[in-house]
Amino acid sequence: MAGVSPRPEVTMAQRKRQLVSTELTEAALQLMAVEGFDAVTVDEIVATAGVSKRTFFRYFASKEDVVVQFLADMGTGMCAELAARPADEPPSVALRHAVWVAMAACADGVDHSGRALRVVQLILRTPALRARFLEHQGQWRDDLAVEAARRQGLDPEVDLYPRLAAGAALAAFDTVLRRWSDSGGAEDPAALTDRAFAVLAPALDEAGVRGPSEGPSGGTSGD
Amino acid sequence: MAGVSPRPEVTMAQRKRQLVSTELTEAALQLMAVEGFDAVTVDEIVATAGVSKRTFFRYFASKEDVVVQFLADMGTGMCAELAARPADEPPSVALRHAVWVAMAACADGVDHSGRALRVVQLILRTPALRARFLEHQGQWRDDLAVEAARRQGLDPEVDLYPRLAAGAALAAFDTVLRRWSDSGGAEDPAALTDRAFAVLAPALDEAGVRGPSEGPSGGTSGD
DNA sequence: TCTTGGGTGGCATTAAGTGTCAAGGAGTTA
DNA sequence: TAACTCCTTGACACTTAATGCCACCCAAGA
């Protein structure tokens, strides 16, 4: 009785749908791990999963999506974490937590075991997948920027800071993720994130409290 | 005699090649300005330019490339500028100049007149083109990181700083470019760049002189 | 004039992605 | 049970991007 939970609100169609999705992802990842992304065709994937090609494109908008799809709600997760942080928290700390959430979702987000690492490595070394990944990051940057602006009481259309802060946070994310991937998962994502934000914090916090005007255009160091 | 310069070292084939390339770019940009990127097919472009489709793909690797191709050597330009800056210059100043070069190349890089702006706007609002653009930025980040590491005497495989600095610089570039595009070219790219680096400078310079160790993992602000 | 080499056009082909429609299964109502 | 509806699927056709292949043309040199 413990193993069977016939949730009335979860229809069978939805479970079936979930099943097909996992089946497709499973097949795609397994094939690509061996032959690489480009060598695997959608026809091979659907043949392995046992569904039609048309169905594949009902679940994923593109061949890249079957690999990168799990990134979709990572942006909202990051943004939600940023929004959930205390309002009086310095930007660097709030953003650090947001990036930490993203790294956590990335490190064990695909599913458990070491497959998350292999997927990340596949993404980072395949141009087409990396492009999609960066495309997602572009969206996250927009989302983080509006949230950062709200926190600081700035206008994202006027002040440069929100978008710069979001970009810096994503630079940290990118750096940490790459390092984690290159180390084969040996390095600790959280510690890496802390180190990255230790570098970025001066800009994030000093600029944040400075307010709407970012100061003279000459910069802090002479020309 | 002034108008005719039959350079002996420049063969006619090369000039012809240049001509076809320009013709193709011209046709593509003109069509896309009206109908948008996705609505224009390669067949339309080649029909307008008067060459075969096969020839199109001898000049450009993809449909996106005909628009984004001018970005190709922008990365090397940025990196070259960074390398050319005095060694004792603070990172924030050197990187600011690198970004300024990139903005200059972008602002009047396609060709003169206001077409550069329209191309940038086209890229920023078209997902497929934005993806290619970000793909290029990914390459620039790698290049800038190794150069930044060289300047600071750091190991890009060990220290987080080089890649973070490169990412921060590109965040500035992204922010400035977007602002410039959104303002319809009204805002001054150089001034925008200065403002962005005024925000980033504390992190770029303080972290840079700190050396190989980025300090404790707890960050500058409490948790 | 002959030849050689880079560039080109046309054709066939692969693969991604989309529109359309008929068929089938699950859930609902009578 | 029968009928009806909603959702999902499979099959087919189609468009388009992108690549390989081969014959052809034209400029440059012997």
Short mmCIF file of N, CA, C and O in Angstrom, two decimals, chain A residues 4-64:
data_model
loop_
_atom_site.label_atom_id
_atom_site.label_comp_id
_atom_site.label_asym_id
_atom_site.label_seq_id
_atom_site.Cartn_x
_atom_site.Cartn_y
_atom_site.Cartn_z
N VAL A 4 1.98 2.13 -3.68
CA VAL A 4 0.96 2.53 -4.65
C VAL A 4 0.24 3.77 -4.14
O VAL A 4 -0.42 3.74 -3.11
N SER A 5 0.40 4.85 -4.87
CA SER A 5 -0.25 6.11 -4.48
C SER A 5 -1.05 6.65 -5.65
O SER A 5 -0.59 7.49 -6.40
N PRO A 6 -2.28 6.14 -5.81
CA PRO A 6 -3.11 6.58 -6.94
C PRO A 6 -3.68 7.96 -6.71
O PRO A 6 -4.85 8.11 -6.45
N ARG A 7 -2.78 8.96 -6.84
CA ARG A 7 -3.22 10.34 -6.66
C ARG A 7 -4.37 10.66 -7.63
O ARG A 7 -4.21 10.53 -8.82
N PRO A 8 -5.49 11.02 -7.09
CA PRO A 8 -6.64 11.31 -7.94
C PRO A 8 -6.39 12.52 -8.83
O PRO A 8 -6.84 12.57 -9.97
N GLU A 9 -5.64 13.49 -8.31
CA GLU A 9 -5.43 14.72 -9.09
C GLU A 9 -4.38 14.54 -10.19
O GLU A 9 -4.27 15.35 -11.09
N VAL A 10 -3.61 13.46 -10.08
CA VAL A 10 -2.63 13.18 -11.14
C VAL A 10 -3.20 12.12 -12.08
O VAL A 10 -3.25 10.94 -11.76
N THR A 11 -3.65 12.56 -13.21
CA THR A 11 -4.26 11.64 -14.17
C THR A 11 -3.22 10.72 -14.79
O THR A 11 -2.02 11.03 -14.80
N MET A 12 -3.65 9.63 -15.32
CA MET A 12 -2.74 8.68 -15.93
C MET A 12 -2.04 9.26 -17.15
O MET A 12 -0.90 8.97 -17.43
N ALA A 13 -2.77 10.10 -17.86
CA ALA A 13 -2.18 10.74 -19.04
C ALA A 13 -0.93 11.52 -18.67
O ALA A 13 0.07 11.50 -19.39
N GLN A 14 -0.99 12.18 -17.51
CA GLN A 14 0.16 12.97 -17.09
C GLN A 14 1.34 12.09 -16.74
O GLN A 14 2.49 12.41 -17.07
N ARG A 15 1.03 10.97 -16.07
CA ARG A 15 2.12 10.05 -15.73
C ARG A 15 2.72 9.45 -16.98
O ARG A 15 3.92 9.28 -17.10
N LYS A 16 1.85 9.11 -17.93
CA LYS A 16 2.32 8.56 -19.20
C LYS A 16 3.22 9.57 -19.91
O LYS A 16 4.26 9.22 -20.45
N ARG A 17 2.77 10.79 -19.85
CA ARG A 17 3.53 11.86 -20.48
C ARG A 17 4.93 11.98 -19.85
O ARG A 17 5.93 12.12 -20.53
N GLN A 18 4.95 11.91 -18.55
CA GLN A 18 6.22 11.96 -17.83
C GLN A 18 7.11 10.79 -18.22
O GLN A 18 8.32 10.93 -18.40
N LEU A 19 6.49 9.64 -18.38
CA LEU A 19 7.23 8.44 -18.74
C LEU A 19 7.89 8.58 -20.10
O LEU A 19 9.07 8.29 -20.26
N VAL A 20 7.12 9.04 -21.07
CA VAL A 20 7.66 9.22 -22.41
C VAL A 20 8.81 10.21 -22.40
O VAL A 20 9.85 10.00 -23.02
N SER A 21 8.64 11.28 -21.64
CA SER A 21 9.69 12.31 -21.55
C SER A 21 10.99 11.73 -21.02
O SER A 21 12.07 11.94 -21.59
N THR A 22 10.90 10.98 -19.93
CA THR A 22 12.10 10.37 -19.36
C THR A 22 12.71 9.36 -20.31
O THR A 22 13.93 9.30 -20.44
N GLU A 23 11.84 8.60 -20.95
CA GLU A 23 12.31 7.59 -21.91
C GLU A 23 13.14 8.26 -23.01
O GLU A 23 14.21 7.79 -23.37
N LEU A 24 12.60 9.34 -23.51
CA LEU A 24 13.27 10.08 -24.59
C LEU A 24 14.61 10.65 -24.11
O LEU A 24 15.64 10.50 -24.78
N THR A 25 14.59 11.29 -22.96
CA THR A 25 15.81 11.86 -22.41
C THR A 25 16.85 10.79 -22.16
O THR A 25 18.03 10.95 -22.50
N GLU A 26 16.39 9.70 -21.56
CA GLU A 26 17.26 8.57 -21.28
C GLU A 26 17.97 8.09 -22.55
O GLU A 26 19.18 7.96 -22.61
N ALA A 27 17.15 7.83 -23.57
CA ALA A 27 17.69 7.32 -24.83
C ALA A 27 18.68 8.30 -25.44
O ALA A 27 19.78 7.92 -25.88
N ALA A 28 18.31 9.57 -25.46
CA ALA A 28 19.16 10.59 -26.07
C ALA A 28 20.50 10.68 -25.35
O ALA A 28 21.56 10.64 -25.98
N LEU A 29 20.45 10.78 -24.03
CA LEU A 29 21.68 10.93 -23.24
C LEU A 29 22.59 9.73 -23.40
O LEU A 29 23.81 9.86 -23.50
N GLN A 30 21.98 8.55 -23.41
CA GLN A 30 22.79 7.34 -23.53
C GLN A 30 23.49 7.28 -24.88
O GLN A 30 24.69 6.99 -24.96
N LEU A 31 22.74 7.59 -25.94
CA LEU A 31 23.33 7.56 -27.28
C LEU A 31 24.42 8.62 -27.42
O LEU A 31 25.49 8.37 -27.98
N MET A 32 24.13 9.81 -26.90
CA MET A 32 25.08 10.91 -27.07
C MET A 32 26.34 10.71 -26.25
O MET A 32 27.41 11.20 -26.63
N ALA A 33 26.22 10.02 -25.15
CA ALA A 33 27.40 9.75 -24.33
C ALA A 33 28.40 8.91 -25.11
O ALA A 33 29.61 9.01 -24.90
N VAL A 34 27.90 8.11 -26.03
CA VAL A 34 28.77 7.22 -26.80
C VAL A 34 29.25 7.89 -28.09
O VAL A 34 30.44 7.97 -28.35
N GLU A 35 28.27 8.38 -28.88
CA GLU A 35 28.62 8.88 -30.21
C GLU A 35 28.81 10.38 -30.28
O GLU A 35 29.26 10.90 -31.30
N GLY A 36 28.43 11.10 -29.22
CA GLY A 36 28.47 12.55 -29.26
C GLY A 36 27.16 13.13 -29.76
O GLY A 36 26.35 12.43 -30.36
N PHE A 37 26.96 14.41 -29.51
CA PHE A 37 25.68 15.04 -29.81
C PHE A 37 25.35 15.06 -31.30
O PHE A 37 24.26 14.69 -31.72
N ASP A 38 26.31 15.48 -32.10
CA ASP A 38 26.04 15.70 -33.52
C ASP A 38 25.80 14.39 -34.28
O ASP A 38 25.03 14.34 -35.23
N ALA A 39 26.46 13.34 -33.83
CA ALA A 39 26.37 12.07 -34.56
C ALA A 39 25.03 11.37 -34.34
O ALA A 39 24.64 10.51 -35.12
N VAL A 40 24.35 11.76 -33.27
CA VAL A 40 23.06 11.13 -32.97
C VAL A 40 21.93 11.89 -33.66
O VAL A 40 21.82 13.10 -33.51
N THR A 41 21.10 11.16 -34.40
CA THR A 41 19.96 11.80 -35.06
C THR A 41 18.70 11.59 -34.23
O THR A 41 18.63 10.67 -33.41
N VAL A 42 17.72 12.42 -34.50
CA VAL A 42 16.45 12.30 -33.80
C VAL A 42 15.81 10.96 -34.11
O VAL A 42 15.15 10.35 -33.26
N ASP A 43 16.01 10.48 -35.33
CA ASP A 43 15.46 9.18 -35.72
C ASP A 43 16.02 8.07 -34.85
O ASP A 43 15.29 7.17 -34.44
N GLU A 44 17.31 8.12 -34.57
CA GLU A 44 17.91 7.12 -33.69
C GLU A 44 17.28 7.18 -32.30
O GLU A 44 16.97 6.14 -31.70
N ILE A 45 17.13 8.38 -31.81
CA ILE A 45 16.58 8.57 -30.45
C ILE A 45 15.19 7.97 -30.35
O ILE A 45 14.89 7.20 -29.44
N VAL A 46 14.34 8.34 -31.31
CA VAL A 46 12.95 7.87 -31.23
C VAL A 46 12.86 6.35 -31.48
O VAL A 46 11.99 5.68 -30.94
N ALA A 47 13.79 5.83 -32.30
CA ALA A 47 13.81 4.39 -32.52
C ALA A 47 14.15 3.67 -31.21
O ALA A 47 13.55 2.65 -30.88
N THR A 48 15.11 4.24 -30.47
CA THR A 48 15.50 3.65 -29.19
C THR A 48 14.38 3.76 -28.16
O THR A 48 14.12 2.82 -27.40
N ALA A 49 13.74 4.93 -28.15
CA ALA A 49 12.70 5.16 -27.15
C ALA A 49 11.38 4.50 -27.54
O ALA A 49 10.51 4.30 -26.70
N GLY A 50 11.23 4.18 -28.83
CA GLY A 50 10.02 3.51 -29.27
C GLY A 50 8.83 4.42 -29.49
O GLY A 50 7.69 4.02 -29.28
N VAL A 51 9.10 5.64 -29.89
CA VAL A 51 8.01 6.56 -30.24
C VAL A 51 8.28 7.15 -31.61
O VAL A 51 9.35 6.93 -32.19
N SER A 52 7.32 7.89 -32.14
CA SER A 52 7.51 8.47 -33.46
C SER A 52 8.28 9.79 -33.37
O SER A 52 8.35 10.42 -32.32
N LYS A 53 8.87 10.16 -34.50
CA LYS A 53 9.64 11.41 -34.53
C LYS A 53 8.75 12.61 -34.20
O LYS A 53 9.17 13.54 -33.53
N ARG A 54 7.50 12.54 -34.70
CA ARG A 54 6.58 13.64 -34.45
C ARG A 54 6.35 13.84 -32.96
O ARG A 54 6.23 14.96 -32.47
N THR A 55 6.30 12.74 -32.25
CA THR A 55 6.10 12.82 -30.80
C THR A 55 7.29 13.49 -30.12
O THR A 55 7.11 14.26 -29.17
N PHE A 56 8.48 13.17 -30.60
CA PHE A 56 9.67 13.79 -30.02
C PHE A 56 9.54 15.31 -30.00
O PHE A 56 9.77 15.95 -28.97
N PHE A 57 9.12 15.86 -31.13
CA PHE A 57 9.04 17.32 -31.23
C PHE A 57 7.80 17.87 -30.54
O PHE A 57 7.61 19.08 -30.51
N ARG A 58 6.95 16.98 -30.02
CA ARG A 58 5.87 17.46 -29.16
C ARG A 58 6.38 17.64 -27.73
O ARG A 58 5.80 18.38 -26.95
N TYR A 59 7.46 16.95 -27.43
CA TYR A 59 8.02 17.05 -26.08
C TYR A 59 9.18 18.05 -26.02
O TYR A 59 9.37 18.72 -25.03
N PHE A 60 9.96 18.12 -27.09
CA PHE A 60 11.12 19.00 -27.10
C PHE A 60 11.12 19.85 -28.35
O PHE A 60 10.86 19.35 -29.45
N ALA A 61 11.40 21.11 -28.18
CA ALA A 61 11.35 22.05 -29.31
C ALA A 61 12.48 21.80 -30.30
O ALA A 61 12.37 22.15 -31.47
N SER A 62 13.55 21.19 -29.84
CA SER A 62 14.69 20.95 -30.73
C SER A 62 15.50 19.78 -30.19
O SER A 62 15.27 19.32 -29.07
N LYS A 63 16.44 19.34 -30.98
CA LYS A 63 17.29 18.24 -30.54
C LYS A 63 18.12 18.66 -29.34
O LYS A 63 18.40 17.85 -28.45
N GLU A 64 18.50 19.91 -29.30
CA GLU A 64 19.28 20.41 -28.17
C GLU A 64 18.46 20.37 -26.88
O GLU A 64 18.99 20.10 -25.81
#
